Short mmCIF file of N, CA and C in Angstrom, two decimals:
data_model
loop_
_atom_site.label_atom_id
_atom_site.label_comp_id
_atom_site.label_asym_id
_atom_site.label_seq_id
_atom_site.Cartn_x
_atom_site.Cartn_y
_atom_site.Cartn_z
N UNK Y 19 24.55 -20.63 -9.45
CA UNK Y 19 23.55 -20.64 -8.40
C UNK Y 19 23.18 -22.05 -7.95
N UNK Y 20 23.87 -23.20 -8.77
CA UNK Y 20 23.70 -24.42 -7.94
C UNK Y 20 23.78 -24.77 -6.47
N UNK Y 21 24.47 -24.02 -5.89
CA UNK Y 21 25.08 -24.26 -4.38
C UNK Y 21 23.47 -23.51 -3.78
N UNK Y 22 22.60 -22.71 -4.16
CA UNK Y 22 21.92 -22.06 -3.23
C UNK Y 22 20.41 -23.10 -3.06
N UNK Y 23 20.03 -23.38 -2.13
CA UNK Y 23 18.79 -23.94 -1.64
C UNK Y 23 17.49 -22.82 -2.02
N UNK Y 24 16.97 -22.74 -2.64
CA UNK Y 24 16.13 -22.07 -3.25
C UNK Y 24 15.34 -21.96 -2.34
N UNK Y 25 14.31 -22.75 -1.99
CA UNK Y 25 13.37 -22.99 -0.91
C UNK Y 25 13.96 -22.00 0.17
N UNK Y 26 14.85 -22.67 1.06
CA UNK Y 26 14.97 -21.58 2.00
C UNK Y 26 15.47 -20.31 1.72
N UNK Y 27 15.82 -20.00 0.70
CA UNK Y 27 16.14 -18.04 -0.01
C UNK Y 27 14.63 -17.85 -0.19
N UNK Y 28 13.62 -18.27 -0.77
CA UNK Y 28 12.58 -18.02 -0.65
C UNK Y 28 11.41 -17.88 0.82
N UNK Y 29 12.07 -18.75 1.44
CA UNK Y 29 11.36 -18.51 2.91
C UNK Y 29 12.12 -17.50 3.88
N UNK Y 30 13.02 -17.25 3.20
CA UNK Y 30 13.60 -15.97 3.87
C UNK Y 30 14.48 -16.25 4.83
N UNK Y 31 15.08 -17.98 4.97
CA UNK Y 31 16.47 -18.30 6.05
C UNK Y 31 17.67 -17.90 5.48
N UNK Y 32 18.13 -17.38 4.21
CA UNK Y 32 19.29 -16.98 4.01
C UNK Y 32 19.35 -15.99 3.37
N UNK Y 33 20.53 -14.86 3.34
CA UNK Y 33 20.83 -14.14 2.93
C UNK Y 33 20.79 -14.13 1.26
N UNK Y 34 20.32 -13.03 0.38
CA UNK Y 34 20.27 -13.50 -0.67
C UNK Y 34 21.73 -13.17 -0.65
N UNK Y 35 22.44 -13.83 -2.36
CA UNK Y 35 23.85 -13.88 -3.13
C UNK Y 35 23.76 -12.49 -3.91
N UNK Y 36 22.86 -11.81 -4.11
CA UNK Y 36 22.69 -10.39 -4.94
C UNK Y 36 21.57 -9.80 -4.45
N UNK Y 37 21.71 -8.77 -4.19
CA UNK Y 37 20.60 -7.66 -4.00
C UNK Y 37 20.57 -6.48 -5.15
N UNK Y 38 19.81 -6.54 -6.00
CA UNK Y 38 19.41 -5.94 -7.20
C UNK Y 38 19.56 -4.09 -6.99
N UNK Y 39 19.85 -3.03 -7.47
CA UNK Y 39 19.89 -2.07 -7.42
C UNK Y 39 18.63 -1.25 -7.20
N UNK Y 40 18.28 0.11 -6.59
CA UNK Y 40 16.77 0.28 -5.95
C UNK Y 40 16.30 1.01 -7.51
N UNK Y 41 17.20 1.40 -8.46
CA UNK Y 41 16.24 2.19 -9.41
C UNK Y 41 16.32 1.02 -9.99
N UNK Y 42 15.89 -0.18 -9.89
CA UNK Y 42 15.03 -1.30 -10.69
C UNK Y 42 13.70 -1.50 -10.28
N UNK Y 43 13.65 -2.24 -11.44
CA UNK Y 43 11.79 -2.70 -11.14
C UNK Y 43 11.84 -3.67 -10.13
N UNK Y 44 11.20 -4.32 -9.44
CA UNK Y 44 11.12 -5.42 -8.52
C UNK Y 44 9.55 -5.49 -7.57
N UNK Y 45 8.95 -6.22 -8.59
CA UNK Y 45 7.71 -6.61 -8.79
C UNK Y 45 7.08 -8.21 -8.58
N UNK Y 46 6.51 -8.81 -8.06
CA UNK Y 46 6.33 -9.93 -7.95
C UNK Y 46 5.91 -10.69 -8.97
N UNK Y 47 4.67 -9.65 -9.16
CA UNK Y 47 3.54 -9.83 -10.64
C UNK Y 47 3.50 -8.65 -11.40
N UNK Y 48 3.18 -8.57 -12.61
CA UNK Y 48 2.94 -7.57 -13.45
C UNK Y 48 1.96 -6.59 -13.02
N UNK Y 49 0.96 -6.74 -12.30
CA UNK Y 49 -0.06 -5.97 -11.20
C UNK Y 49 0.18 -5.26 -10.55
N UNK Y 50 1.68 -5.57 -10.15
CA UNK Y 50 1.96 -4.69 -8.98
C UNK Y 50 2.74 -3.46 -9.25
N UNK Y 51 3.15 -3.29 -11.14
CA UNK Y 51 3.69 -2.02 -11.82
C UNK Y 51 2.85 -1.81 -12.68
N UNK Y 52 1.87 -2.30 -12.90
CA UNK Y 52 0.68 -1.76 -13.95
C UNK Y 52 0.88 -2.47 -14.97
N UNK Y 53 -0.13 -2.07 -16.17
CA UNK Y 53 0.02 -2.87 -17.17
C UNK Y 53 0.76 -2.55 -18.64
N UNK Y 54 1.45 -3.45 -19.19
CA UNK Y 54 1.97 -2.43 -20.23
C UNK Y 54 1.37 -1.80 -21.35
N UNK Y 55 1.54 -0.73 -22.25
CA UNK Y 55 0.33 -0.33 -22.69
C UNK Y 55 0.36 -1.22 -23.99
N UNK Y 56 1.24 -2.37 -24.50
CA UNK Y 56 1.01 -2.54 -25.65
C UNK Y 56 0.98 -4.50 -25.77
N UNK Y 57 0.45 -4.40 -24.01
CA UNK Y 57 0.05 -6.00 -23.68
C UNK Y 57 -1.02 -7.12 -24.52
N UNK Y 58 -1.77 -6.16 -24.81
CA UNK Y 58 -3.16 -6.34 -25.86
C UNK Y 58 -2.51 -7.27 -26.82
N UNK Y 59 -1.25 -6.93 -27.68
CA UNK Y 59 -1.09 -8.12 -28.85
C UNK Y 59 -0.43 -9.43 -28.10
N UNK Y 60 -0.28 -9.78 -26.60
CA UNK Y 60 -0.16 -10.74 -26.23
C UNK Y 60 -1.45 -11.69 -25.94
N UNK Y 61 -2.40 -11.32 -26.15
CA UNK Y 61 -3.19 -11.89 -25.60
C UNK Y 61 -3.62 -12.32 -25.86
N UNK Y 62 -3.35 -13.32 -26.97
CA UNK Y 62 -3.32 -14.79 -28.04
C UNK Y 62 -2.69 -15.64 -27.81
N UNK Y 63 -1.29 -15.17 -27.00
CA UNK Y 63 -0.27 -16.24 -27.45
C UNK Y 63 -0.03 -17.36 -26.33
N UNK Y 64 0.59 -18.43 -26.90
CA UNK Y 64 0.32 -19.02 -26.20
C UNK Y 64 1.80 -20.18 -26.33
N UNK Y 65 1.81 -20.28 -24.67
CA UNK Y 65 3.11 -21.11 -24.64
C UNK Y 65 3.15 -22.58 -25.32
N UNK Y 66 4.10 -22.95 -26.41
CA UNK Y 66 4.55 -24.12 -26.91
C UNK Y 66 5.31 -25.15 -26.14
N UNK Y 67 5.10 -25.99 -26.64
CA UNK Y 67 5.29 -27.20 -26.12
C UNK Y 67 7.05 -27.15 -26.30
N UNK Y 68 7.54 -26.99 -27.31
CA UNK Y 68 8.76 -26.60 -26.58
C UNK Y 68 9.18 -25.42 -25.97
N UNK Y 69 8.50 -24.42 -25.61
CA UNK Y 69 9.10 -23.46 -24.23
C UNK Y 69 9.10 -23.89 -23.38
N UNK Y 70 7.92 -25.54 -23.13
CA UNK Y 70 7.45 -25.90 -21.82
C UNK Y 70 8.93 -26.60 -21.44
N UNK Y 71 9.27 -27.16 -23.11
CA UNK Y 71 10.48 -28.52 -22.67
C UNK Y 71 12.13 -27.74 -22.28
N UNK Y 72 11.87 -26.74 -22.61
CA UNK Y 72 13.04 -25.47 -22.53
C UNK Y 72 13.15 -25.10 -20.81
N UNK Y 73 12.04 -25.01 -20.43
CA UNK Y 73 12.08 -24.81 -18.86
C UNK Y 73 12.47 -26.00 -18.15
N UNK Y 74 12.24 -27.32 -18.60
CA UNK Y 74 12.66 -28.89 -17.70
C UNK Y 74 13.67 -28.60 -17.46
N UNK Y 75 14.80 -27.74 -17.57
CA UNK Y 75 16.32 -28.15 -16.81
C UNK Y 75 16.41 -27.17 -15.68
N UNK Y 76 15.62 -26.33 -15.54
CA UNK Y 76 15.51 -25.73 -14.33
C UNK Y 76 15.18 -26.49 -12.94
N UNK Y 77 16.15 -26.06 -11.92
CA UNK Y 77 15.88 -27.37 -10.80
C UNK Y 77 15.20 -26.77 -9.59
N UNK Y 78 14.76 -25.17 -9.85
CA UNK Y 78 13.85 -24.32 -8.70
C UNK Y 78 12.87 -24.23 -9.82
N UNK Y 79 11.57 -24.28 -9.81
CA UNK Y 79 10.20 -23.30 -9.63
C UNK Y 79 9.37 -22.97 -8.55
N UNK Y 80 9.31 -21.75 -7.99
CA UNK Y 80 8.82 -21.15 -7.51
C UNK Y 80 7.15 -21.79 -7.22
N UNK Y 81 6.73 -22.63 -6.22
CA UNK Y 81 5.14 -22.95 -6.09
C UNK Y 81 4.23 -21.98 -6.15
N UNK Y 82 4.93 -21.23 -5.30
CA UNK Y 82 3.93 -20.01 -4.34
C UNK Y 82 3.66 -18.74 -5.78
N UNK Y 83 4.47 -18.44 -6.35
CA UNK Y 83 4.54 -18.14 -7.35
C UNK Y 83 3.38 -18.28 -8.93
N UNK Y 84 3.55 -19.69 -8.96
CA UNK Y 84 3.07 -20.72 -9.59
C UNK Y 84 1.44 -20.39 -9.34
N UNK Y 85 1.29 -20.48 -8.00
CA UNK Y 85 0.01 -20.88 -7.07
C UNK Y 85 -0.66 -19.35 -7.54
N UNK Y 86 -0.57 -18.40 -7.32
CA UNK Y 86 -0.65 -16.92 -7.40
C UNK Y 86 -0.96 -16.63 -8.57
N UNK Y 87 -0.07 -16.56 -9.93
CA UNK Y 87 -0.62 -16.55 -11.15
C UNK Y 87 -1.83 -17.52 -11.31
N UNK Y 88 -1.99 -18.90 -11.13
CA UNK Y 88 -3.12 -19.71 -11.24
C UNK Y 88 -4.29 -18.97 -10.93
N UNK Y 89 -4.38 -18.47 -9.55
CA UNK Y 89 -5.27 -17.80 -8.97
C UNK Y 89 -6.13 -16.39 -9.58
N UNK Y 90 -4.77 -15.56 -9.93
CA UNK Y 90 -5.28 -14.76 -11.13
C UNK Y 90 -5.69 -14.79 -11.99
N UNK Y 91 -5.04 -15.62 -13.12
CA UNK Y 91 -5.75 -16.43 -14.19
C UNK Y 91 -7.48 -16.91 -13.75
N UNK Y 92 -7.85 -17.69 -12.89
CA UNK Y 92 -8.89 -17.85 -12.73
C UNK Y 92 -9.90 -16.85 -12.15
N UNK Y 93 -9.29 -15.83 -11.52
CA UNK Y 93 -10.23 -15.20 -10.57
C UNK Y 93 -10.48 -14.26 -12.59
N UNK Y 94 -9.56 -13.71 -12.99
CA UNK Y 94 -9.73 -12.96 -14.53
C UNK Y 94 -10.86 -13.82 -15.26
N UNK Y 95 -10.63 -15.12 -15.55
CA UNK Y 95 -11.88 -15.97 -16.27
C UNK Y 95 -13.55 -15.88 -15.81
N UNK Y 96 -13.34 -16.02 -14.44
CA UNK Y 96 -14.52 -16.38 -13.57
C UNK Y 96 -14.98 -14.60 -13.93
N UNK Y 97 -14.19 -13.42 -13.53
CA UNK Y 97 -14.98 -12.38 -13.81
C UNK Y 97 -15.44 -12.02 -15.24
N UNK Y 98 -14.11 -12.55 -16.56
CA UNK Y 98 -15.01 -12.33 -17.56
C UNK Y 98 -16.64 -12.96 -17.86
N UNK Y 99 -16.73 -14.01 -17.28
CA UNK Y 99 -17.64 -14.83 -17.35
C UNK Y 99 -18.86 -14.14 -17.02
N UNK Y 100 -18.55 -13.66 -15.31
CA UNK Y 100 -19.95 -12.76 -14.69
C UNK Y 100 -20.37 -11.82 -15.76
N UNK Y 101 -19.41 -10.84 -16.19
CA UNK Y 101 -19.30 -10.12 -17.14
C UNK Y 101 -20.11 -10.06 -18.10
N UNK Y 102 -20.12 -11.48 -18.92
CA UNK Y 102 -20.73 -11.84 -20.21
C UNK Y 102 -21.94 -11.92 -19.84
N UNK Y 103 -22.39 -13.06 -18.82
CA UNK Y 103 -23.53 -13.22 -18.36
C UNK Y 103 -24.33 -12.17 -18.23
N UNK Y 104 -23.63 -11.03 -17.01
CA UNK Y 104 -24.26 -10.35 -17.09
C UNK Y 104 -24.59 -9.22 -18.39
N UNK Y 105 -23.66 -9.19 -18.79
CA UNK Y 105 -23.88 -8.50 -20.69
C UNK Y 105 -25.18 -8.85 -21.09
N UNK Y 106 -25.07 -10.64 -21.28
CA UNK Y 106 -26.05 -11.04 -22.13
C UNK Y 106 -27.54 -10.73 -21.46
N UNK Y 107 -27.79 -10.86 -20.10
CA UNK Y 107 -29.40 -10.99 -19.39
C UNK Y 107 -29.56 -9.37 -19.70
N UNK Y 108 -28.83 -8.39 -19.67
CA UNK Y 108 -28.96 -6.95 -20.19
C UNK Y 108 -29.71 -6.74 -21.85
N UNK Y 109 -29.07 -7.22 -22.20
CA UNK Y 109 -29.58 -7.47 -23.67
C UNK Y 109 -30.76 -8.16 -23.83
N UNK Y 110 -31.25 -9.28 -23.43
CA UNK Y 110 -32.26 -10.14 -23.23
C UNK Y 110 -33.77 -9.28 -22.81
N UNK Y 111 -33.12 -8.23 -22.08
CA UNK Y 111 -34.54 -7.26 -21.05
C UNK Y 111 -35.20 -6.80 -22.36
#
């Protein structure tokens, strides 16, 4: 896949090199097929410093991508937060 310009397969100027079969999954984010039911014991873990150095030889990442999970990640924090807050002033009455 060296020869393909990533950027523009992603902006949609070229034809993709494979089109994936329709009884597959093809999902952007995990959101958009639900959640798995046994996601819960992930939700500790946490990426190492060498998975990070394992990904450097990759010569596409995806921004928009990138940008999107960030967004989730934070919009998830910011609501646990309301959450708590509001938990705690409940308790407080």
């Amino acid at each position: 896949f060296d020869c393909i310009d990533w950027g523009l397969l992603e902006a949609g100027y070229l034809k993709p090199p494979f089109v994936p079969a329709c009884d597959e999954i093809h999902a952007e984010q995990q959101q958009c097929i639900g959640r798995p039911p046994d996601d819960d014991k992930y939700s500790k873990v946490r990426i190492s410093s060498q998975f990070n150095q394992s990904l450097s030889n990759f010569k596409f990442k995806s921004v928009k991508v990138i940008q999107a999970e960030i967004v989730q990640v934070l919009e998830k924090i910011h609501s646990q937060r309301n959450n708590s807050n509001n938990n705690s002033q409940t308790n407080d009455k």
